[in-house]
mmCIF file of C-alpha atoms in Angstrom:
data_model
loop_
_atom_site.group_PDB
_atom_site.id
_atom_site.type_symbol
_atom_site.label_atom_id
_atom_site.label_comp_id
_atom_site.label_asym_id
_atom_site.label_seq_id
_atom_site.Cartn_x
_atom_site.Cartn_y
_atom_site.Cartn_z
ATOM 1 C CA MET M 515 2.479 22.659 -7.601
ATOM 2 C CA SER M 516 0.782 24.052 -4.509
ATOM 3 C CA VAL M 517 -1.749 22.011 -2.538
ATOM 4 C CA ILE M 518 -4.458 24.527 -3.472
ATOM 5 C CA ASP M 519 -3.620 24.274 -7.162
ATOM 6 C CA LEU M 520 -3.617 20.470 -6.987
ATOM 7 C CA HIS M 521 -7.003 20.482 -5.261
ATOM 8 C CA GLU M 522 -8.429 22.779 -7.929
ATOM 9 C CA ARG M 523 -7.151 20.505 -10.675
ATOM 10 C CA ILE M 524 -8.703 17.460 -9.026
ATOM 11 C CA GLU M 525 -12.046 19.242 -8.659
ATOM 12 C CA ARG M 526 -11.869 20.242 -12.320
ATOM 13 C CA LEU M 527 -11.145 16.647 -13.289
ATOM 14 C CA GLU M 528 -14.192 15.359 -11.421
ATOM 15 C CA GLN M 529 -16.391 17.886 -13.224
ATOM 16 C CA LEU M 530 -14.960 16.720 -16.532
ATOM 17 C CA ALA M 531 -15.576 13.102 -15.543
ATOM 18 C CA VAL M 532 -19.269 13.489 -14.690
ATOM 19 C CA THR M 533 -19.963 15.634 -17.752
ATOM 20 C CA THR M 534 -17.606 15.288 -20.707
ATOM 21 C CA PHE M 535 -16.211 11.803 -19.949
ATOM 22 C CA ARG M 536 -19.709 10.437 -19.363
ATOM 23 C CA GLU M 537 -21.034 11.976 -22.582
ATOM 24 C CA ARG M 538 -18.159 10.543 -24.585
ATOM 25 C CA ALA M 539 -18.689 7.119 -23.033
ATOM 26 C CA LEU M 540 -22.331 7.027 -24.087
ATOM 27 C CA ARG M 541 -21.280 8.136 -27.561
ATOM 28 C CA ASP M 542 -18.448 5.643 -27.949
ATOM 29 C CA GLU M 543 -19.673 2.538 -26.121
ATOM 30 C CA GLU M 544 -21.186 0.817 -29.152
ATOM 31 C CA GLU M 545 -17.916 1.061 -31.076
ATOM 32 C CA GLY M 546 -15.843 0.249 -28.005
ATOM 33 C CA ARG M 547 -13.604 3.256 -28.569
ATOM 34 C CA PHE M 548 -10.595 3.585 -26.257
ATOM 35 C CA PRO M 549 -10.950 6.736 -24.065
ATOM 36 C CA VAL M 550 -7.788 8.415 -25.353
ATOM 37 C CA GLU M 551 -9.493 11.847 -25.308
ATOM 38 C CA ASN M 552 -10.262 11.449 -21.616
ATOM 39 C CA LEU M 553 -6.737 10.342 -20.779
ATOM 40 C CA ARG M 554 -5.354 13.322 -22.701
ATOM 41 C CA ASP M 555 -7.608 15.638 -20.695
ATOM 42 C CA ILE M 556 -6.303 14.072 -17.475
ATOM 43 C CA HIS M 557 -2.767 14.613 -18.748
ATOM 44 C CA GLU M 558 -3.491 18.260 -19.576
ATOM 45 C CA LEU M 559 -4.506 18.733 -15.942
ATOM 46 C CA GLY M 560 -1.166 17.249 -14.868
ATOM 47 C CA LEU M 561 -2.816 14.249 -13.181
ATOM 48 C CA LEU M 562 -2.111 11.301 -15.463
ATOM 49 C CA HIS M 563 1.080 10.015 -13.791
ATOM 50 C CA VAL M 564 0.322 10.706 -10.107
ATOM 51 C CA ALA M 565 1.579 7.356 -8.748
ATOM 52 C CA ALA M 566 5.170 8.051 -9.795
ATOM 53 C CA GLU M 567 7.525 9.720 -7.344
ATOM 54 C CA PRO M 568 8.182 13.482 -7.727
ATOM 55 C CA GLU M 569 11.737 12.946 -8.991
ATOM 56 C CA ASN M 570 10.280 10.803 -11.775
ATOM 57 C CA GLY M 571 7.514 13.169 -12.828
ATOM 58 C CA GLY M 572 4.678 12.253 -10.471
ATOM 59 C CA TYR M 573 3.336 13.149 -7.028
ATOM 60 C CA GLY M 574 4.190 10.099 -4.925
ATOM 61 C CA GLY M 575 0.476 9.309 -5.015
ATOM 62 C CA HIS M 576 0.624 5.545 -4.409
ATOM 63 C CA LEU M 577 -0.260 3.855 -1.117
ATOM 64 C CA LEU M 578 3.305 3.905 0.196
ATOM 65 C CA GLY M 579 4.226 7.319 -1.194
ATOM 66 C CA GLU M 580 4.195 10.892 0.082
ATOM 67 C CA ARG M 581 0.488 11.298 -0.779
ATOM 68 C CA PRO M 582 -0.947 7.788 -0.238
ATOM 69 C CA GLU M 583 -4.569 8.804 -0.843
ATOM 70 C CA LEU M 584 -3.989 10.805 -4.026
ATOM 71 C CA PHE M 585 -4.116 8.185 -6.783
ATOM 72 C CA LEU M 586 -7.084 6.392 -5.233
ATOM 73 C CA ASP M 587 -8.980 9.645 -4.691
ATOM 74 C CA ILE M 588 -8.519 10.684 -8.325
ATOM 75 C CA LEU M 589 -9.396 7.196 -9.571
ATOM 76 C CA ARG M 590 -12.606 7.207 -7.527
ATOM 77 C CA ARG M 591 -13.591 10.625 -8.902
ATOM 78 C CA ILE M 592 -12.972 9.554 -12.497
ATOM 79 C CA ALA M 593 -15.124 6.457 -11.938
ATOM 80 C CA ARG M 594 -18.030 8.669 -10.888
ATOM 81 C CA GLY M 595 -18.170 9.710 -14.518
ATOM 82 C CA ASP M 596 -16.807 6.695 -16.376
ATOM 83 C CA GLY M 597 -15.567 3.448 -14.849
ATOM 84 C CA ALA M 598 -13.876 2.407 -18.111
ATOM 85 C CA THR M 599 -11.650 5.489 -18.192
ATOM 86 C CA ALA M 600 -10.941 4.966 -14.492
ATOM 87 C CA HIS M 601 -9.777 1.407 -15.165
ATOM 88 C CA CYS M 602 -7.410 2.547 -17.924
ATOM 89 C CA TYR M 603 -6.069 5.183 -15.529
ATOM 90 C CA GLN M 604 -5.727 2.569 -12.788
ATOM 91 C CA LEU M 605 -3.700 0.145 -14.919
ATOM 92 C CA HIS M 606 -1.388 2.910 -16.097
ATOM 93 C CA ASN M 607 -0.602 4.079 -12.578
ATOM 94 C CA HIS M 608 -0.259 0.563 -11.184
ATOM 95 C CA THR M 609 2.297 -0.064 -13.939
ATOM 96 C CA LEU M 610 4.203 3.125 -13.116
ATOM 97 C CA TRP M 611 4.319 2.139 -9.458
ATOM 98 C CA THR M 612 5.646 -1.336 -10.292
ATOM 99 C CA LEU M 613 8.262 -0.035 -12.734
ATOM 100 C CA GLU M 614 9.473 2.474 -10.194
ATOM 101 C CA GLY M 615 9.378 0.133 -7.210
ATOM 102 C CA VAL M 616 11.207 -2.769 -8.847
ATOM 103 C CA GLY M 617 13.213 -1.149 -11.655
ATOM 104 C CA THR M 618 16.903 -0.356 -11.708
ATOM 105 C CA PRO M 619 18.025 3.287 -12.003
ATOM 106 C CA GLU M 620 18.565 2.683 -15.723
ATOM 107 C CA GLN M 621 15.060 1.251 -16.115
ATOM 108 C CA LYS M 622 13.511 4.164 -14.257
ATOM 109 C CA GLU M 623 15.227 6.569 -16.620
ATOM 110 C CA ARG M 624 14.383 4.582 -19.723
ATOM 111 C CA PHE M 625 10.793 3.645 -18.925
ATOM 112 C CA VAL M 626 9.280 5.651 -16.044
ATOM 113 C CA ARG M 627 10.631 9.032 -17.101
ATOM 114 C CA LYS M 628 9.883 8.225 -20.725
ATOM 115 C CA LEU M 629 6.240 7.771 -19.726
ATOM 116 C CA THR M 630 5.979 10.807 -17.459
ATOM 117 C CA ARG M 631 7.725 13.319 -19.721
ATOM 118 C CA GLY M 632 4.599 13.690 -21.839
ATOM 119 C CA PHE M 633 1.350 11.992 -22.730
ATOM 120 C CA ALA M 634 1.938 8.238 -22.588
ATOM 121 C CA VAL M 635 0.081 5.137 -21.447
ATOM 122 C CA SER M 636 1.368 1.876 -19.970
ATOM 123 C CA ALA M 637 -0.032 -1.554 -19.128
ATOM 124 C CA SER M 638 0.639 -4.676 -17.087
ATOM 125 C CA VAL M 639 -0.696 -8.183 -17.631
ATOM 126 C CA GLY M 640 -0.519 -11.502 -15.891
ATOM 127 C CA SER M 641 -3.862 -12.894 -17.105
ATOM 128 C CA GLU M 642 -3.857 -15.824 -19.527
ATOM 129 C CA PRO M 643 -6.551 -18.020 -21.112
ATOM 130 C CA GLY M 644 -7.252 -21.028 -18.923
ATOM 131 C CA ARG M 645 -5.026 -19.978 -16.071
ATOM 132 C CA VAL M 646 -5.866 -21.832 -12.828
ATOM 133 C CA ASN M 647 -3.285 -20.340 -10.452
ATOM 134 C CA MET M 648 -2.670 -16.634 -10.241
ATOM 135 C CA TYR M 649 1.108 -17.033 -10.025
ATOM 136 C CA GLU M 650 1.492 -20.002 -12.405
ATOM 137 C CA MET M 651 2.065 -18.838 -15.996
ATOM 138 C CA LYS M 652 1.793 -20.736 -19.262
ATOM 139 C CA THR M 653 3.684 -18.025 -21.153
ATOM 140 C CA ARG M 654 7.290 -19.206 -21.202
ATOM 141 C CA ALA M 655 10.636 -17.400 -21.295
ATOM 142 C CA ARG M 656 13.623 -19.377 -22.574
ATOM 143 C CA ARG M 657 17.133 -18.184 -21.755
ATOM 144 C CA VAL M 658 19.337 -17.245 -24.727
ATOM 145 C CA ASP M 659 22.471 -15.138 -25.142
ATOM 146 C CA GLY M 660 21.752 -11.593 -24.019
ATOM 147 C CA GLY M 661 18.193 -12.155 -22.953
ATOM 148 C CA TRP M 662 15.083 -14.297 -23.253
ATOM 149 C CA VAL M 663 12.785 -15.638 -25.967
ATOM 150 C CA VAL M 664 9.137 -15.428 -24.942
ATOM 151 C CA ASN M 665 6.161 -17.431 -26.265
ATOM 152 C CA GLY M 666 2.581 -17.428 -25.048
ATOM 153 C CA VAL M 667 -0.807 -15.741 -25.028
ATOM 154 C CA LYS M 668 -2.082 -13.024 -22.695
ATOM 155 C CA ASN M 669 -5.652 -11.780 -22.422
ATOM 156 C CA PHE M 670 -7.376 -8.747 -20.887
ATOM 157 C CA VAL M 671 -4.384 -6.485 -21.607
ATOM 158 C CA THR M 672 -6.083 -3.212 -20.667
ATOM 159 C CA ASN M 673 -4.536 -0.255 -22.540
ATOM 160 C CA GLY M 674 -2.723 -2.847 -24.688
ATOM 161 C CA GLU M 675 -2.200 -1.511 -28.194
ATOM 162 C CA PHE M 676 -2.215 2.083 -26.958
ATOM 163 C CA SER M 677 0.639 1.480 -24.512
ATOM 164 C CA ASP M 678 4.220 2.647 -24.890
ATOM 165 C CA VAL M 679 5.356 0.102 -22.277
ATOM 166 C CA VAL M 680 3.771 -3.211 -21.249
ATOM 167 C CA ILE M 681 4.875 -5.339 -18.292
ATOM 168 C CA VAL M 682 4.203 -9.001 -19.106
ATOM 169 C CA VAL M 683 4.439 -11.786 -16.528
ATOM 170 C CA VAL M 684 6.064 -14.996 -17.770
ATOM 171 C CA ALA M 685 7.410 -18.270 -16.378
ATOM 172 C CA VAL M 686 11.075 -19.129 -16.655
ATOM 173 C CA GLU M 687 11.337 -22.319 -18.674
ATOM 174 C CA GLY M 688 12.629 -25.317 -16.748
ATOM 175 C CA VAL M 689 11.820 -23.974 -13.249
ATOM 176 C CA ASP M 690 9.168 -26.045 -11.466
ATOM 177 C CA ASN M 691 8.255 -23.823 -8.514
ATOM 178 C CA PRO M 692 5.770 -21.213 -9.853
ATOM 179 C CA LEU M 693 7.082 -18.514 -7.521
ATOM 180 C CA ASP M 694 10.692 -19.113 -8.551
ATOM 181 C CA ALA M 695 9.657 -19.141 -12.219
ATOM 182 C CA HIS M 696 7.502 -15.991 -12.004
ATOM 183 C CA MET M 697 9.258 -13.181 -13.897
ATOM 184 C CA MET M 698 8.321 -9.754 -15.276
ATOM 185 C CA VAL M 699 9.547 -8.543 -18.655
ATOM 186 C CA ILE M 700 9.062 -5.144 -20.289
ATOM 187 C CA LEU M 701 7.801 -5.008 -23.858
ATOM 188 C CA GLU M 702 7.930 -2.021 -26.188
ATOM 189 C CA PRO M 703 5.791 -1.711 -29.338
ATOM 190 C CA ASP M 704 8.658 -2.142 -31.803
ATOM 191 C CA MET M 705 9.703 -5.590 -30.538
ATOM 192 C CA PRO M 706 8.992 -8.184 -33.291
ATOM 193 C CA GLY M 707 6.688 -11.139 -32.585
ATOM 194 C CA GLN M 708 3.791 -9.327 -30.894
ATOM 195 C CA THR M 709 0.293 -9.764 -32.352
ATOM 196 C CA TRP M 710 -2.738 -7.930 -30.984
ATOM 197 C CA ASP M 711 -6.358 -9.080 -31.351
ATOM 198 C CA ASP M 712 -8.718 -6.316 -30.269
ATOM 199 C CA GLY M 713 -11.676 -8.037 -31.940
ATOM 200 C CA TRP M 714 -11.505 -10.669 -29.226
ATOM 201 C CA TYR M 715 -12.591 -8.126 -26.609
ATOM 202 C CA GLN M 716 -16.387 -7.887 -26.949
ATOM 203 C CA PRO M 717 -17.746 -7.753 -23.391
ATOM 204 C CA ASN M 718 -21.155 -6.596 -22.197
ATOM 205 C CA GLY M 719 -19.629 -3.794 -20.125
ATOM 206 C CA MET M 720 -16.341 -1.881 -19.843
ATOM 207 C CA ARG M 721 -16.183 -1.935 -23.642
ATOM 208 C CA ASN M 722 -14.197 1.317 -23.810
ATOM 209 C CA ALA M 723 -11.465 -0.043 -21.534
ATOM 210 C CA ARG M 724 -9.985 -1.915 -24.473
ATOM 211 C CA SER M 725 -8.333 -5.110 -23.237
ATOM 212 C CA PRO M 726 -7.166 -7.100 -26.258
ATOM 213 C CA LEU M 727 -5.509 -10.478 -26.635
ATOM 214 C CA LEU M 728 -1.719 -10.468 -26.997
ATOM 215 C CA THR M 729 0.070 -13.358 -28.703
ATOM 216 C CA LEU M 730 3.840 -13.569 -28.259
ATOM 217 C CA LYS M 731 5.744 -15.584 -30.836
ATOM 218 C CA ASP M 732 9.508 -15.842 -30.310
ATOM 219 C CA VAL M 733 9.704 -12.330 -28.872
ATOM 220 C CA PHE M 734 13.292 -11.513 -27.917
ATOM 221 C CA VAL M 735 13.486 -9.629 -24.614
ATOM 222 C CA PRO M 736 16.982 -8.310 -23.790
ATOM 223 C CA ASP M 737 18.265 -8.517 -20.231
ATOM 224 C CA SER M 738 17.827 -4.736 -19.961
ATOM 225 C CA HIS M 739 14.049 -5.327 -20.152
ATOM 226 C CA VAL M 740 13.771 -7.884 -17.337
ATOM 227 C CA LEU M 741 12.075 -6.233 -14.352
ATOM 228 C CA GLY M 742 13.428 -7.589 -11.088
ATOM 229 C CA ALA M 743 14.682 -11.074 -10.343
ATOM 230 C CA PRO M 744 12.398 -14.104 -10.787
ATOM 231 C CA GLY M 745 9.965 -14.265 -7.877
ATOM 232 C CA THR M 746 10.161 -10.538 -7.086
ATOM 233 C CA TYR M 747 6.495 -9.751 -7.774
ATOM 234 C CA PRO M 748 4.877 -12.446 -5.579
ATOM 235 C CA ARG M 749 7.522 -12.329 -2.852
ATOM 236 C CA GLN M 750 7.322 -8.544 -2.518
ATOM 237 C CA ARG M 751 3.522 -8.931 -2.409
ATOM 238 C CA TRP M 752 2.831 -6.471 -5.225
ATOM 239 C CA GLN M 753 -0.591 -7.887 -6.056
ATOM 240 C CA GLY M 754 -1.794 -7.087 -2.549
ATOM 241 C CA ARG M 755 -1.043 -3.403 -3.130
ATOM 242 C CA PHE M 756 -3.593 -3.210 -5.917
ATOM 243 C CA HIS M 757 -6.773 -4.328 -4.105
ATOM 244 C CA LEU M 758 -7.798 -0.763 -3.337
ATOM 245 C CA GLY M 759 -7.500 0.368 -6.955
ATOM 246 C CA PHE M 760 -10.399 -1.931 -7.782
ATOM 247 C CA ALA M 761 -12.266 -0.848 -4.650
ATOM 248 C CA ALA M 762 -11.946 2.807 -5.682
ATOM 249 C CA ASN M 763 -13.393 2.039 -9.102
ATOM 250 C CA TYR M 764 -16.320 0.048 -7.718
ATOM 251 C CA LEU M 765 -17.078 2.699 -5.112
ATOM 252 C CA GLY M 766 -16.722 5.660 -7.456
ATOM 253 C CA SER M 767 -18.906 4.023 -10.104
ATOM 254 C CA ALA M 768 -21.630 3.371 -7.538
ATOM 255 C CA GLU M 769 -21.395 6.940 -6.245
ATOM 256 C CA GLY M 770 -21.646 8.323 -9.772
ATOM 257 C CA LEU M 771 -24.701 6.213 -10.517
ATOM 258 C CA PHE M 772 -26.349 7.221 -7.234
ATOM 259 C CA ASP M 773 -25.685 10.936 -7.774
ATOM 260 C CA TRP M 774 -27.186 10.709 -11.267
ATOM 261 C CA TYR M 775 -30.186 8.834 -9.853
ATOM 262 C CA LEU M 776 -30.878 11.537 -7.261
ATOM 263 C CA GLU M 777 -31.098 14.204 -9.947
ATOM 264 C CA TYR M 778 -33.197 11.936 -12.123
ATOM 265 C CA ALA M 779 -35.651 11.152 -9.295
ATOM 266 C CA LYS M 780 -36.048 14.852 -8.506
ATOM 267 C CA SER M 781 -36.623 15.739 -12.157
ATOM 268 C CA ARG M 782 -39.329 13.062 -12.418
ATOM 269 C CA GLY M 783 -41.155 14.153 -9.264
ATOM 270 C CA ARG M 784 -40.569 10.826 -7.511
ATOM 271 C CA THR M 785 -39.150 12.181 -4.271
ATOM 272 C CA SER M 786 -42.397 12.035 -2.253
ATOM 273 C CA ASN M 787 -42.969 8.341 -2.924
ATOM 274 C CA PRO M 788 -42.375 6.457 0.372
ATOM 275 C CA LEU M 789 -40.905 3.395 -1.364
ATOM 276 C CA VAL M 790 -38.543 5.550 -3.416
ATOM 277 C CA GLN M 791 -37.475 7.258 -0.183
ATOM 278 C CA LEU M 792 -36.887 3.847 1.435
ATOM 279 C CA ARG M 793 -34.783 2.504 -1.412
ATOM 280 C CA THR M 794 -32.846 5.765 -1.643
ATOM 281 C CA GLY M 795 -32.043 5.588 2.049
ATOM 282 C CA GLU M 796 -30.907 1.977 1.748
ATOM 283 C CA MET M 797 -28.568 2.872 -1.087
ATOM 284 C CA ARG M 798 -27.174 5.861 0.776
ATOM 285 C CA MET M 799 -26.401 3.736 3.844
ATOM 286 C CA GLN M 800 -24.630 1.066 1.806
ATOM 287 C CA LEU M 801 -22.479 3.666 0.092
ATOM 288 C CA ASP M 802 -21.654 5.321 3.399
ATOM 289 C CA ALA M 803 -20.605 1.980 4.885
ATOM 290 C CA ALA M 804 -18.483 1.058 1.850
ATOM 291 C CA ALA M 805 -16.825 4.490 1.838
ATOM 292 C CA ALA M 806 -16.013 4.291 5.553
ATOM 293 C CA LEU M 807 -14.403 0.867 5.139
ATOM 294 C CA PHE M 808 -12.499 2.069 2.073
ATOM 295 C CA ASP M 809 -11.070 5.045 4.001
ATOM 296 C CA ARG M 810 -10.106 2.762 6.879
ATOM 297 C CA ALA M 811 -8.340 0.430 4.456
ATOM 298 C CA VAL M 812 -6.338 3.292 2.939
ATOM 299 C CA ARG M 813 -5.219 4.413 6.401
ATOM 300 C CA SER M 814 -4.234 0.862 7.348
ATOM 301 C CA TRP M 815 -1.240 0.961 4.990
ATOM 302 C CA LYS M 816 0.420 3.585 7.175
ATOM 303 C CA ASN M 817 0.994 1.267 10.155
ATOM 304 C CA GLY M 818 3.474 -1.055 8.417
ATOM 305 C CA LYS M 819 1.465 -4.231 9.049
ATOM 306 C CA VAL M 820 1.251 -5.330 5.429
ATOM 307 C CA VAL M 821 -0.841 -8.493 5.785
ATOM 308 C CA ASP M 822 -3.395 -6.709 7.987
ATOM 309 C CA ALA M 823 -3.587 -3.928 5.398
ATOM 310 C CA GLU M 824 -4.071 -6.461 2.601
ATOM 311 C CA LEU M 825 -6.896 -8.191 4.444
ATOM 312 C CA ILE M 826 -8.813 -5.005 5.212
ATOM 313 C CA SER M 827 -8.217 -3.871 1.622
ATOM 314 C CA MET M 828 -9.696 -7.117 0.342
ATOM 315 C CA SER M 829 -12.688 -6.582 2.587
ATOM 316 C CA ALA M 830 -13.074 -3.013 1.322
ATOM 317 C CA LYS M 831 -12.798 -4.173 -2.292
ATOM 318 C CA SER M 832 -15.477 -6.825 -1.958
ATOM 319 C CA THR M 833 -17.753 -4.591 0.127
ATOM 320 C CA ALA M 834 -17.508 -1.842 -2.502
ATOM 321 C CA ALA M 835 -18.348 -4.335 -5.256
ATOM 322 C CA HIS M 836 -21.429 -5.606 -3.448
ATOM 323 C CA ALA M 837 -22.497 -2.038 -2.664
ATOM 324 C CA ALA M 838 -22.175 -1.128 -6.340
ATOM 325 C CA LEU M 839 -24.278 -4.100 -7.419
ATOM 326 C CA ASN M 840 -26.884 -3.307 -4.767
ATOM 327 C CA VAL M 841 -27.030 0.351 -5.796
ATOM 328 C CA ALA M 842 -27.560 -0.700 -9.406
ATOM 329 C CA ARG M 843 -30.455 -2.907 -8.316
ATOM 330 C CA GLY M 844 -31.873 -0.181 -6.060
ATOM 331 C CA VAL M 845 -31.822 2.380 -8.871
ATOM 332 C CA LEU M 846 -33.489 -0.145 -11.181
ATOM 333 C CA PHE M 847 -36.488 -0.425 -8.868
ATOM 334 C CA ALA M 848 -36.603 3.177 -7.672
ATOM 335 C CA ALA M 849 -36.089 4.994 -10.980
ATOM 336 C CA GLY M 850 -38.442 2.994 -13.159
ATOM 337 C CA ALA M 851 -38.326 1.791 -16.736
ATOM 338 C CA SER M 852 -37.708 5.159 -18.431
ATOM 339 C CA ALA M 853 -34.345 5.470 -16.668
ATOM 340 C CA GLN M 854 -33.112 2.605 -18.855
ATOM 341 C CA PHE M 855 -33.611 4.515 -22.104
ATOM 342 C CA GLN M 856 -30.451 4.968 -24.167
ATOM 343 C CA GLU M 857 -30.349 8.723 -23.522
ATOM 344 C CA HIS M 858 -29.539 8.090 -19.851
ATOM 345 C CA PRO M 859 -26.275 6.695 -18.417
ATOM 346 C CA PHE M 860 -28.016 4.155 -16.162
ATOM 347 C CA GLY M 861 -27.538 1.185 -18.500
ATOM 348 C CA TYR M 862 -23.915 2.107 -19.167
ATOM 349 C CA PHE M 863 -23.147 2.317 -15.439
ATOM 350 C CA VAL M 864 -24.802 -1.029 -14.754
ATOM 351 C CA ARG M 865 -23.042 -2.848 -17.601
ATOM 352 C CA ASN M 866 -19.676 -1.540 -16.427
ATOM 353 C CA ILE M 867 -20.346 -2.374 -12.781
ATOM 354 C CA GLU M 868 -21.473 -5.921 -13.590
ATOM 355 C CA MET M 869 -18.477 -6.554 -15.847
ATOM 356 C CA HIS M 870 -15.823 -4.978 -13.655
ATOM 357 C CA CYS M 871 -17.002 -6.342 -10.317
ATOM 358 C CA VAL M 872 -16.313 -9.922 -11.414
ATOM 359 C CA HIS M 873 -12.664 -9.057 -12.121
ATOM 360 C CA ALA M 874 -12.048 -10.066 -8.530
ATOM 361 C CA GLY M 875 -13.280 -13.388 -7.168
ATOM 362 C CA HIS M 876 -15.406 -12.271 -4.229
ATOM 363 C CA ASP M 877 -16.137 -15.802 -3.027
ATOM 364 C CA ARG M 878 -12.381 -16.417 -2.937
ATOM 365 C CA THR M 879 -11.905 -13.112 -1.126
ATOM 366 C CA ALA M 880 -14.425 -14.135 1.544
ATOM 367 C CA GLN M 881 -12.754 -17.519 1.885
ATOM 368 C CA ILE M 882 -9.308 -15.930 2.384
ATOM 369 C CA ILE M 883 -10.651 -13.525 4.995
ATOM 370 C CA GLY M 884 -12.313 -16.513 6.699
ATOM 371 C CA GLN M 885 -9.074 -18.494 6.627
ATOM 372 C CA ALA M 886 -7.290 -15.609 8.317
ATOM 373 C CA ALA M 887 -9.963 -15.282 10.990
ATOM 374 C CA LEU M 888 -9.881 -19.028 11.683
ATOM 375 C CA GLY M 889 -6.101 -19.209 11.938
ATOM 376 C CA GLU M 890 -5.665 -21.243 8.753
ATOM 377 C CA GLN M 891 -3.025 -20.674 6.082
ATOM 378 C CA PHE M 892 -3.947 -17.942 3.578
ATOM 379 C CA ASP M 893 -2.566 -15.615 0.900
ATOM 380 C CA SER M 894 -3.980 -12.100 1.077
ATOM 381 C CA THR M 895 -2.342 -11.002 -2.169
ATOM 382 C CA LEU M 896 -4.643 -13.100 -4.319
ATOM 383 C CA GLN M 897 -7.152 -11.387 -6.613
ATOM 384 C CA ARG M 898 -9.044 -14.611 -7.225
#
């Protein structure tokens, strides 16, 4: 595909996002319907699997690939129309990147190329109920002949039941050190012992980004489905590579809300009001600052200084989240009460922003950045 053709497809996708995706989201939010139509439209444009390398059906669009800005740019544009669809897209591409980066040649053929040959969705999950340490899992894997038997519960499995492949993080039974015990396994839908509970997922926002509960009861995982050696994910610092995916969603959602607000304010004849002008200017400046930091963070991954890139990415992520929350508040005061009527996307944007922004622990992020600045010990891969 030529660069011009790719650019045209991306522009077309953004137009779909701010029109069709947004309309579907408002239609489907109450039922919490998974945005499969949107993901199919992205696939039809040839942009669903961009994080994978070209030889595996993608564009090398991840941070360390041939086109390091591509995945994040597309994610940000999708979020301008619908943050829930953007999150589903984000999880799928993060999973592709992990499968490709850690997998054996046989696993790349079996899983990555299986996903990229057509329309398919994937997922990854580490989250568990009551988890207190990001790398310490309660879900256990017990060694048996030919593989592992897995038991546990996972929550917030975005894309879950719709996925053809799910990476699940477990702890190797009998290993005390959480990093040594940390292991990734690949689940496919036909493996016995998996139970999904989509009714559990009833949030205030991001309702369309279905993230059900997954219970694993004596699930047999063959050795062919173990992804990397125990400890690979934390020791290769994979979590730190995903900060900017969240930043792109926060930033794109805020930009989409702001762009809608501008048109709304003009249509309501509010543009000459000095206080509306003031609040609009404040929002514009916050978005400009967040976007500049985001772009700087993306560029930082090119210099090979991984920890520095992780820290600036964490800063960009948290700054984008705060900008999104501030834009939501600014629109609330500047647009007036009628903007909150069901016919408008304002409420949907705000619910998604509020829900998704707390995915990361921004107090923890600030503490880690402070630890680094003060010369204390820190871990810049942590999400919370």
